[in-house]
mmCIF file of C-alpha atoms in Angstrom:
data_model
loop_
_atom_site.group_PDB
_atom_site.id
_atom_site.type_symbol
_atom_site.label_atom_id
_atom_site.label_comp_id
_atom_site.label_asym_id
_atom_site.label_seq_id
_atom_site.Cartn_x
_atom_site.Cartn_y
_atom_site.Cartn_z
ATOM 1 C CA UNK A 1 32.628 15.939 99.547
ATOM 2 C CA UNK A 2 35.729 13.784 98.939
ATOM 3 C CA UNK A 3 38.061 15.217 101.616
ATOM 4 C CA UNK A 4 39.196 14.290 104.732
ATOM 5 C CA UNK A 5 37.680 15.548 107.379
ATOM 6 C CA UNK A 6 39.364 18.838 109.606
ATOM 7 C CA UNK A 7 40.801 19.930 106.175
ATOM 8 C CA UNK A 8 40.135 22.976 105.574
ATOM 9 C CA UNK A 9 39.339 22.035 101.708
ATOM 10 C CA UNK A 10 36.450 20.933 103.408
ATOM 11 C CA UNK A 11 35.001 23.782 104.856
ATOM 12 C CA UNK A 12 30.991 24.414 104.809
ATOM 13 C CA UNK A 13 31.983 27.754 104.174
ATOM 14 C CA UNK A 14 33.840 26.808 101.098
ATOM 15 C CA UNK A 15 31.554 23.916 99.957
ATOM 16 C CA UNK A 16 28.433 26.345 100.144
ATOM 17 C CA UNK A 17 30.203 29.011 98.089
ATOM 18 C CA UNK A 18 31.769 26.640 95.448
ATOM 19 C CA UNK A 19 28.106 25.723 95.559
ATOM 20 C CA UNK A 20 26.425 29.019 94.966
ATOM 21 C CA UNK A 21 28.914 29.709 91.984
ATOM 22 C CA UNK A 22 27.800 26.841 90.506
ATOM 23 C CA UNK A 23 24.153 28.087 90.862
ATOM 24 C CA UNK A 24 22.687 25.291 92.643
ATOM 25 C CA UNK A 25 19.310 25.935 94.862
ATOM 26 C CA UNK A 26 19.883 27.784 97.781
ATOM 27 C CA UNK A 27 17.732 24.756 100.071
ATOM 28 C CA UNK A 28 20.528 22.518 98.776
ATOM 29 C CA UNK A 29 23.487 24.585 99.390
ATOM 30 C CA UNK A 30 21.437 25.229 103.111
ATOM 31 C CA UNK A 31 21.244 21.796 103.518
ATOM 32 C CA UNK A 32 25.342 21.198 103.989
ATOM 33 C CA UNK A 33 26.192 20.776 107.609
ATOM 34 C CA UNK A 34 28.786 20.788 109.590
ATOM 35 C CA UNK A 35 28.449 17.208 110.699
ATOM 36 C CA UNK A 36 28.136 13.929 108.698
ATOM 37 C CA UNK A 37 24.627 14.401 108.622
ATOM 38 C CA UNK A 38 24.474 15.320 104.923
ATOM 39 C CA UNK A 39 24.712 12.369 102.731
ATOM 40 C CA UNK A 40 24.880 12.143 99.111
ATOM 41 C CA UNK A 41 22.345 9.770 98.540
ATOM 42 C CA UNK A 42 20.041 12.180 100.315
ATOM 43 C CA UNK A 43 20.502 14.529 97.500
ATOM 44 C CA UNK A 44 20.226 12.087 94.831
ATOM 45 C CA UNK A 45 16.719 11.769 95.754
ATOM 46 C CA UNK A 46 15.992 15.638 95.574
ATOM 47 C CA UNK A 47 17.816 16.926 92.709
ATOM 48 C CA UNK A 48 17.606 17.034 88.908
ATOM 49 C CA UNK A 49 19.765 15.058 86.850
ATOM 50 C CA UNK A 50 21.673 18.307 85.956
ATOM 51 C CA UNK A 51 22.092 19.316 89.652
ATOM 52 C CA UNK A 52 23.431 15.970 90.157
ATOM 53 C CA UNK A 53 25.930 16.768 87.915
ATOM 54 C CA UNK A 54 27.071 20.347 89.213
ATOM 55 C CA UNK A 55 27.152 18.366 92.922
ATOM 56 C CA UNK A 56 29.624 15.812 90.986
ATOM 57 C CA UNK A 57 31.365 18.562 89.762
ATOM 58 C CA UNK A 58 31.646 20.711 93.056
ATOM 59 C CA UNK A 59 33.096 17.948 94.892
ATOM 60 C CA UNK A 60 35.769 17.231 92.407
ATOM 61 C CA UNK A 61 36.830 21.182 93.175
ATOM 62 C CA UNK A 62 36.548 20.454 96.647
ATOM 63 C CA UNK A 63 38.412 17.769 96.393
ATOM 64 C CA UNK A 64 41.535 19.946 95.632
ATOM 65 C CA UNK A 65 43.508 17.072 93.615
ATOM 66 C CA UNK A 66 46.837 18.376 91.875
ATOM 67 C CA UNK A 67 45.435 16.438 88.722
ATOM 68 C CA UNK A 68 41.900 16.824 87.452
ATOM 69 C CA UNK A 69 40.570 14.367 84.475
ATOM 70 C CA UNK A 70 36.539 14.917 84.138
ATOM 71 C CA UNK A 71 34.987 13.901 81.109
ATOM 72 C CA UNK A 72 32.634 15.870 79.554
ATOM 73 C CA UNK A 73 32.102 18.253 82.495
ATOM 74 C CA UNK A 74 29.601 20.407 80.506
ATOM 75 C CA UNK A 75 27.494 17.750 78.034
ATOM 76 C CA UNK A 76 24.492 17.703 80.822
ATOM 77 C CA UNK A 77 24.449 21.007 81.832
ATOM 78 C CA UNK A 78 22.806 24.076 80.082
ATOM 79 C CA UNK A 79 24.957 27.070 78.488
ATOM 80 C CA UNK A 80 25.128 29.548 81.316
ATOM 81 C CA UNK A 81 26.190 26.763 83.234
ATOM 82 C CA UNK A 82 28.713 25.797 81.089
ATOM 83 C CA UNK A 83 30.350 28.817 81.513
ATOM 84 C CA UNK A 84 30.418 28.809 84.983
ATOM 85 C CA UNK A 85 31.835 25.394 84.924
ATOM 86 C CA UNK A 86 35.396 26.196 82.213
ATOM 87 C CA UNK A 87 35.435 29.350 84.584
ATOM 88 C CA UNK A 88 35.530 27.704 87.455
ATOM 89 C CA UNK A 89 38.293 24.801 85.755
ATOM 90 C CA UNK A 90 40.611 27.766 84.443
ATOM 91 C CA UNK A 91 40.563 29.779 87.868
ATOM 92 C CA UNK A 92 41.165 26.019 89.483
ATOM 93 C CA UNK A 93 44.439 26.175 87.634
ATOM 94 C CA UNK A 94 45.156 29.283 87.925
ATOM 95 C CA UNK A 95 44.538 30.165 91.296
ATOM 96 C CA UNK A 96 45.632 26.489 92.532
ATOM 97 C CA UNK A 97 42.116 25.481 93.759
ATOM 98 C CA UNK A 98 39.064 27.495 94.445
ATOM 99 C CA UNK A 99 37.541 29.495 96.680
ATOM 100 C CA UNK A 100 41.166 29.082 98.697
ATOM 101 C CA UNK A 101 43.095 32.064 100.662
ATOM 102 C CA UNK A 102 44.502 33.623 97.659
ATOM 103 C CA UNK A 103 47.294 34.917 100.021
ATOM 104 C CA UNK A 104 48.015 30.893 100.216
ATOM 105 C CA UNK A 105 48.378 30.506 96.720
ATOM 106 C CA UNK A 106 51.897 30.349 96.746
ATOM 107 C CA UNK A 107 51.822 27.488 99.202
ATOM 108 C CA UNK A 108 49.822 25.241 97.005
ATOM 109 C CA UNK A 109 51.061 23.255 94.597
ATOM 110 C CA UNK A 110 50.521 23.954 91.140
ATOM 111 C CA UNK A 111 47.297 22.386 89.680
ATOM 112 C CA UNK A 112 46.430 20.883 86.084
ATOM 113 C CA UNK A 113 42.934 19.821 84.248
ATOM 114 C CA UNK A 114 42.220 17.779 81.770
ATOM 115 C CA UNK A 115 38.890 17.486 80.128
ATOM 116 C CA UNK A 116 37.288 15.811 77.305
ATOM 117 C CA UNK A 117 34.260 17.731 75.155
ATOM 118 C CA UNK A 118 32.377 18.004 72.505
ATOM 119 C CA UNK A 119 31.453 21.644 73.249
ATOM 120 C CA UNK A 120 33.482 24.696 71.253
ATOM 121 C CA UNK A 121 32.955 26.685 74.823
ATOM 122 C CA UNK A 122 35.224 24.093 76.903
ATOM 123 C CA UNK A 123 38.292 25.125 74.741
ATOM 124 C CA UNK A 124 38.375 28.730 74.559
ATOM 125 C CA UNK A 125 40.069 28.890 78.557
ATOM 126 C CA UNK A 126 42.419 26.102 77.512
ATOM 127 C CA UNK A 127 46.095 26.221 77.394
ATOM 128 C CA UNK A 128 46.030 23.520 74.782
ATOM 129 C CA UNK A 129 43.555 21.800 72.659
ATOM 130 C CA UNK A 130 44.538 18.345 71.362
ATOM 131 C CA UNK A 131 42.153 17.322 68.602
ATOM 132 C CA UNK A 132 42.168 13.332 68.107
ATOM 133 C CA UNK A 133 39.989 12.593 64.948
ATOM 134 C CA UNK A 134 39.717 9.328 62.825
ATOM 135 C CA UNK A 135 37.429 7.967 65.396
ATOM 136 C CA UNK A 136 33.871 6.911 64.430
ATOM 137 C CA UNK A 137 31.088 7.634 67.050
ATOM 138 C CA UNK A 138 27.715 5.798 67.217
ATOM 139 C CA UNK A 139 25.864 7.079 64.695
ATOM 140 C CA UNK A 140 28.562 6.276 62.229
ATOM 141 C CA UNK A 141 30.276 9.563 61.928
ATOM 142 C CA UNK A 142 33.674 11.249 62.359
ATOM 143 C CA UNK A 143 33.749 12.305 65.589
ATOM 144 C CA UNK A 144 35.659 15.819 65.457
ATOM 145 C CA UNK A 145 36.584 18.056 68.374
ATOM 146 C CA UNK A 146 36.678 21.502 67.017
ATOM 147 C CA UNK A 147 35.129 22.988 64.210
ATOM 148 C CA UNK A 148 37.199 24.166 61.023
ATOM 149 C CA UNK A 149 36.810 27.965 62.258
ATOM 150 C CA UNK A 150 38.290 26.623 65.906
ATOM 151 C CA UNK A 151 41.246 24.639 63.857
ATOM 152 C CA UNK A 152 42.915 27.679 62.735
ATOM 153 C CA UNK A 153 43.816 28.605 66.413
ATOM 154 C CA UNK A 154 47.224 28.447 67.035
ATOM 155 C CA UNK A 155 46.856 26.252 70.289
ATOM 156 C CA UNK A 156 44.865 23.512 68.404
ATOM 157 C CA UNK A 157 47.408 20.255 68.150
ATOM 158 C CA UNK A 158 46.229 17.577 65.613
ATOM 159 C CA UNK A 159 46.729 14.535 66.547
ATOM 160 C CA UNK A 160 46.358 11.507 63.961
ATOM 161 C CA UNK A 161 44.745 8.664 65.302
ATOM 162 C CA UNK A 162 47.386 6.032 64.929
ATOM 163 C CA UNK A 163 49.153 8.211 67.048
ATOM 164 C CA UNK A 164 46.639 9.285 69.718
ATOM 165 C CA UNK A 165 47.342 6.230 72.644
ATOM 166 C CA UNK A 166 50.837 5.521 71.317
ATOM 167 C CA UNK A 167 52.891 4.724 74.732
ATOM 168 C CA UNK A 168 55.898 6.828 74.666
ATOM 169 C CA UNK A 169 58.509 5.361 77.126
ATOM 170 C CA UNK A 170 60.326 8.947 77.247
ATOM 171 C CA UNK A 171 57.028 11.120 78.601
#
């Protein structure tokens, strides 16, 4: 699950609840062991394309990192999961991790996430919302990351796209 094993990131205990909050079938979740028995290409056999994406998911929380960068982490996943998942991201940065000893907390390092979407539902736990537009997607359109309604929040920052991978030698 991307951690090194004794850490107690790693836990089965932790792994299988991450796991359940994500919603992913209980035989799955039973199938995590203590040893190195449990592969992932095991799974990849087994699971859905959508549970293969939750597992992805799940192990970059288990993971722990201090910086998070996920693409997309909703666009193969159904609404109710979607939720679970930008739930699961805000109380990552909130709580520094999940599914941690929350008397800990103040031991851990902060954490931050940064995420890429196309949904409306990944932005609403954000702290900010950077909106790069001028881009043209593969059908030939502007590709846009919030809707006009979304634009008139106050933590939406337009970005213009001459401007959006500028290197700034003072950040």
């Amino acid at each position: 699950f991307g951690v090194t094993p004794g850490d107690l990131d790693g836990s089965v205990k932790r792994v299988r609840a991450i796991c359940r909050r994500l919603e992913l079938p209980e035989d799955l979740i039973h199938s995590i062991k203590d040893d190195k028995t449990t592969h992932h290409a095991k799974w990849a056999d087994v699971v859905s394309s959508s549970e293969r994406h939750m597992l992805s998911f799940a192990r970059a929380i288990i993971a722990n990192p201090e910086v998070l960068c996920i693409h997309k982490p909703t666009l193969h996943i159904g609404d109710h999961a979607s939720l679970a998942v930008v739930d699961m991201l805000r109380e990552f940065v909130d709580q520094r991790g999940v599914a941690l000893d929350p008397e800990t907390r103040h031991l851990r390092r902060p954490r931050t996430c940064i995420i890429t979407s196309a949904r409306s539902t990944s932005m609403w736990k954000s702290d900010k919302v950077f909106k790069v537009q001028g881009f043209v997607g593969g059908d030939g359109h502007m590709c846009t990351a919030a809707s006009e309604e979304q634009m008139l929040m106050e933590s939406i920052i337009e970005i213009p796209p001459e401007e959006a991978f500028k290197h700034d030698p003072e950040s």
